[in-house]
mmCIF file of C-alpha atoms in Angstrom:
data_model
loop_
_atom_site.group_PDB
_atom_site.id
_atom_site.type_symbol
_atom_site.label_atom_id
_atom_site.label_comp_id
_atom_site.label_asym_id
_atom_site.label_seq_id
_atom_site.Cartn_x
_atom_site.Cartn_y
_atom_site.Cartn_z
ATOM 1 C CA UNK A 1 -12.361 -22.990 63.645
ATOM 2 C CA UNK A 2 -13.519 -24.972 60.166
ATOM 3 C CA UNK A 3 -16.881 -23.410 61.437
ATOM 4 C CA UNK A 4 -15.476 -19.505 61.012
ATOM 5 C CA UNK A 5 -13.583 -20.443 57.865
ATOM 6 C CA UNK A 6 -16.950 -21.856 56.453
ATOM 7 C CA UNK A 7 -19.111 -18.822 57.430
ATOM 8 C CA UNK A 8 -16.784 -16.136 56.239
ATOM 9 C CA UNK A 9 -16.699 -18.239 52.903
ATOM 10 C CA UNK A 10 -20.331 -18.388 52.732
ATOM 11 C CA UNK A 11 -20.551 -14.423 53.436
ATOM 12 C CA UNK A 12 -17.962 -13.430 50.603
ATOM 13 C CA UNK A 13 -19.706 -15.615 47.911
ATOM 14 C CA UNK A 14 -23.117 -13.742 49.378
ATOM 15 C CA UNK A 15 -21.522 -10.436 48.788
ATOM 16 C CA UNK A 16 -19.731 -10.996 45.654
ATOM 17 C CA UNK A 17 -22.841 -12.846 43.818
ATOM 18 C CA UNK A 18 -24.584 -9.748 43.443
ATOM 19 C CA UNK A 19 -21.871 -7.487 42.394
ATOM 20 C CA UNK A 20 -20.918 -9.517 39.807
ATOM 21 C CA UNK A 21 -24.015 -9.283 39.004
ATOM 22 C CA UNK A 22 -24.423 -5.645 39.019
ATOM 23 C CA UNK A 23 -21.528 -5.168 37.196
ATOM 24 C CA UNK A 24 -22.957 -6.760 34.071
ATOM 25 C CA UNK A 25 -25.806 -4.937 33.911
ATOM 26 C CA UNK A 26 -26.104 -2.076 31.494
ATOM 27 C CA UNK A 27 -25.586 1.368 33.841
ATOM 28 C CA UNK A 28 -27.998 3.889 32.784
ATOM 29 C CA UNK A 29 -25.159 6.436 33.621
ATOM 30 C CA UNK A 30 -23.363 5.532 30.851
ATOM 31 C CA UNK A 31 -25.292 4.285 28.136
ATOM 32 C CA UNK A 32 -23.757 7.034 25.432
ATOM 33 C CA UNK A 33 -20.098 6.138 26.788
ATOM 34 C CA UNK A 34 -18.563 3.549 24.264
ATOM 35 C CA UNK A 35 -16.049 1.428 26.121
ATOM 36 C CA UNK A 36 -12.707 1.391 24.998
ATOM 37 C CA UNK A 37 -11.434 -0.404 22.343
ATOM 38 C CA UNK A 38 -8.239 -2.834 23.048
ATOM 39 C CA UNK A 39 -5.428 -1.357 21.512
ATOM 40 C CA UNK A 40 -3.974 -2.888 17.830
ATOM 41 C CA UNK A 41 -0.474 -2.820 17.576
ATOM 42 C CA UNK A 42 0.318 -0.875 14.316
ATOM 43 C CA UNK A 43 3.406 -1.642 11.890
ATOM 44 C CA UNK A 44 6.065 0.257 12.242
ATOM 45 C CA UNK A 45 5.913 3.469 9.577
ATOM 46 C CA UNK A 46 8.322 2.667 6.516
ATOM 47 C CA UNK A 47 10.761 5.542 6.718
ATOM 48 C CA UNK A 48 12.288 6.649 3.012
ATOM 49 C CA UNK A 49 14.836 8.432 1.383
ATOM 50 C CA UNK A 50 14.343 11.967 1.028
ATOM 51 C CA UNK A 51 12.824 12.939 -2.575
ATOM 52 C CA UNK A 52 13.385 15.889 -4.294
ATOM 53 C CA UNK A 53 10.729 18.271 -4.650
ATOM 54 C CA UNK A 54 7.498 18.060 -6.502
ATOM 55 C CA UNK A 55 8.538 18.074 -10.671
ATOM 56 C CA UNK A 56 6.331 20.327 -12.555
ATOM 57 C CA UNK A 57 5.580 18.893 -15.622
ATOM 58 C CA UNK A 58 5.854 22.427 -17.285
ATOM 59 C CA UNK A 59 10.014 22.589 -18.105
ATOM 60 C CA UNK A 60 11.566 20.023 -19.702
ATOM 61 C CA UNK A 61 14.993 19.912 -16.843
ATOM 62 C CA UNK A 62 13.016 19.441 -14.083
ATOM 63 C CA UNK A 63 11.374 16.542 -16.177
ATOM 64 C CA UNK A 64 14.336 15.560 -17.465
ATOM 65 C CA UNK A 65 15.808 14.970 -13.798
ATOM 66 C CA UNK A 66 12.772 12.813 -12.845
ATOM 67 C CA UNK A 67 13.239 10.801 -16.338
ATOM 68 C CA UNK A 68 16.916 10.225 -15.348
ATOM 69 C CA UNK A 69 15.915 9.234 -11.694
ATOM 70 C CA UNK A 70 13.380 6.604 -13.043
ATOM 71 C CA UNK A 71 15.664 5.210 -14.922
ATOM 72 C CA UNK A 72 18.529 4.798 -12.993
ATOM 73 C CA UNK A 73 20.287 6.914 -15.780
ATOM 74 C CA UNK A 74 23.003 10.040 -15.100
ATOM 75 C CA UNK A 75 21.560 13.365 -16.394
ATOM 76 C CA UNK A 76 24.116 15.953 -17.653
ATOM 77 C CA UNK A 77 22.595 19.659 -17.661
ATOM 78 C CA UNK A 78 24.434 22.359 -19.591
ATOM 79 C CA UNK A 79 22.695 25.626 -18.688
ATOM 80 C CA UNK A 80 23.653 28.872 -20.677
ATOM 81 C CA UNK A 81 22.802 32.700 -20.978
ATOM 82 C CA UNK A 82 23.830 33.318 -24.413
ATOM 83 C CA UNK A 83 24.555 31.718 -27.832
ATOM 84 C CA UNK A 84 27.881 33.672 -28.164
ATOM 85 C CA UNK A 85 31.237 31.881 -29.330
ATOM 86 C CA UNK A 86 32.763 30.394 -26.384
ATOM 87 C CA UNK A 87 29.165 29.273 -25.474
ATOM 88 C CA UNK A 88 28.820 27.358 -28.636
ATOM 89 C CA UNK A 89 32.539 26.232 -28.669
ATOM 90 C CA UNK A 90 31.560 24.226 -24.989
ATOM 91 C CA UNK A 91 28.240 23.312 -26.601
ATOM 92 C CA UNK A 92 30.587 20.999 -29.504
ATOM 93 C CA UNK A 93 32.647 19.685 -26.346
ATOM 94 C CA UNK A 94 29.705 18.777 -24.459
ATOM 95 C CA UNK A 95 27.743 17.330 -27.490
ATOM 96 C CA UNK A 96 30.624 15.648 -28.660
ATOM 97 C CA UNK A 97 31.276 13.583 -25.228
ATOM 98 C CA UNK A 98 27.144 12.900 -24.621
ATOM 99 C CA UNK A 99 27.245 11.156 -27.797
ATOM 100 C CA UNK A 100 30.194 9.015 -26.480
ATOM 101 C CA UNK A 101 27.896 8.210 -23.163
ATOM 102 C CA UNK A 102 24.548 7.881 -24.407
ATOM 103 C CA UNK A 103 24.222 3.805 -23.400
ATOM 104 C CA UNK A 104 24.454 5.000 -19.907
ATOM 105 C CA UNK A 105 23.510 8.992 -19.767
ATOM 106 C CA UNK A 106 20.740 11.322 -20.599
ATOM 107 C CA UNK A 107 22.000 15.283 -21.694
ATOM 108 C CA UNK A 108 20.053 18.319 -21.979
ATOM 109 C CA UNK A 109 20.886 22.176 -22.533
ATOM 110 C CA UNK A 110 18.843 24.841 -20.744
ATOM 111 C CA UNK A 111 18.799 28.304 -21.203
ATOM 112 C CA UNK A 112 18.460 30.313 -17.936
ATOM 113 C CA UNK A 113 16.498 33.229 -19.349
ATOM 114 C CA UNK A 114 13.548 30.747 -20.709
ATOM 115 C CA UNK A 115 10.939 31.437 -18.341
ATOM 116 C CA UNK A 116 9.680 27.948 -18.677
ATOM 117 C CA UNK A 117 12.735 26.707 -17.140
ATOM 118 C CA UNK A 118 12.880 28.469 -13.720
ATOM 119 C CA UNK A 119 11.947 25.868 -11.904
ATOM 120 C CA UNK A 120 15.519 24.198 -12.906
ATOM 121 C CA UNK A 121 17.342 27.602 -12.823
ATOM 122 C CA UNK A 122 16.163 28.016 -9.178
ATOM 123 C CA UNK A 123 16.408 24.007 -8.064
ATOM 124 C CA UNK A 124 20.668 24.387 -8.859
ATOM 125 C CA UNK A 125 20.403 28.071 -8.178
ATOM 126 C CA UNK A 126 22.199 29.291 -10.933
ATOM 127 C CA UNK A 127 20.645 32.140 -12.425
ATOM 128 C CA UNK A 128 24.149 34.289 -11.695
ATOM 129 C CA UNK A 129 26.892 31.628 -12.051
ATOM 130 C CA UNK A 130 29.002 31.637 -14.447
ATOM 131 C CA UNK A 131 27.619 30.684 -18.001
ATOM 132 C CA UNK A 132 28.066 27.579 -19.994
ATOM 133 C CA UNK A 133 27.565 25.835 -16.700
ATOM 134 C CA UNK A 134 27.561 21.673 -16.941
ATOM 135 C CA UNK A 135 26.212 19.740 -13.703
ATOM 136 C CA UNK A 136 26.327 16.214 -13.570
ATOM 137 C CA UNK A 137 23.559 14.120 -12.067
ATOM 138 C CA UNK A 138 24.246 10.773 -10.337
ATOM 139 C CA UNK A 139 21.129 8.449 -11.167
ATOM 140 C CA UNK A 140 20.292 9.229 -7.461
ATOM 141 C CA UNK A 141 19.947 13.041 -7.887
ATOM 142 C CA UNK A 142 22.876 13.495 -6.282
ATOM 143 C CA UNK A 143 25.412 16.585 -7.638
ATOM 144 C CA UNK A 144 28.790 14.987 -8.666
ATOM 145 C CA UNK A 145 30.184 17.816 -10.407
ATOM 146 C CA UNK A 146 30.059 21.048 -11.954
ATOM 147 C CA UNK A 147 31.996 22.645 -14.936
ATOM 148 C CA UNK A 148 31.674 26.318 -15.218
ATOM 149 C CA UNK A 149 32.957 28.410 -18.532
ATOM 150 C CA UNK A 150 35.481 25.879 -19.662
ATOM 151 C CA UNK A 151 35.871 22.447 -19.539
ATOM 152 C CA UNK A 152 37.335 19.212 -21.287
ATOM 153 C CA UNK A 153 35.693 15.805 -22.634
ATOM 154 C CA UNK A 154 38.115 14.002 -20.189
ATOM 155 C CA UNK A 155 36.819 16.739 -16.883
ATOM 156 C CA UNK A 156 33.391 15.545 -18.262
ATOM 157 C CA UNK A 157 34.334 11.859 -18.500
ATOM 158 C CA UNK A 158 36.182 11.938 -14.957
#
């Protein structure tokens, strides 16, 4: 019985010699195959926050929202049609409480028919509200408010 177990050992390492033997040889077959690589675990991809859109450099609120962003400074827009009375009247209220806010706040006016400053006017989408309009920029980008026709230092403020 040792005999049989002998022989069949013998005739395995007689056939597998020369297949190992084979398979390390180049194969003519497949000499413009390139084997494949092992494969490299990748890091995961860093997710982010959403950004806003691209900022033209061409209009000063678009700019004036990445400035603020930068920053970490809150960006008060007041956007207007017209340079009549009640316009200007919000214009001293606004002015008056930017200057009170400055450490910490960044304020610009933009009128909606200045070409230049589409890019704004469509970004808030207010090229038919209701004019003097005041938005108020978290640091973020984030909206936290909106003051259409009238408003008070202390709405401003709040």
């Amino acid at each position: 019985m040792r005999k049989d177990k002998a022989v069949i050992l013998v005739a395995l390492v007689i056939l597998l010699v020369p297949v190992t033997a084979i398979a390390q040889q180049a194969n003519p077959w497949f000499e413009d195959v390139e084997s494949p690589q092992p494969a490299v675990a990748q890091p995961a991809p860093v997710v982010q926050a959403p950004q806003p859109p691209p900022l033209p450099d061409t209009n000063k609120g678009m700019a004036a929202i990445a400035r603020a962003q930068s920053s970490n400074r809150y960006l008060f827009l007041f956007f207007l049609s017209a340079q009549d009375e009640p316009t200007l009247a919000m214009w001293n209220v606004f002015q008056t409480t930017m200057s009170k806010v400055a450490n910490r706040a960044d304020a610009l006016g933009i009128n909606i028919l200045d070409p230049n400053e589409q890019p704004v006017v469509k970004y808030f989408n207010v090229s038919r509200a209701p004019m003097p309009l005041v938005i108020a920029l978290a640091p973020n980008g984030a909206v936290m408010g909106g003051f259409p026709t009238s408003f008070t230092e202390a709405q401003l403020l709040g």
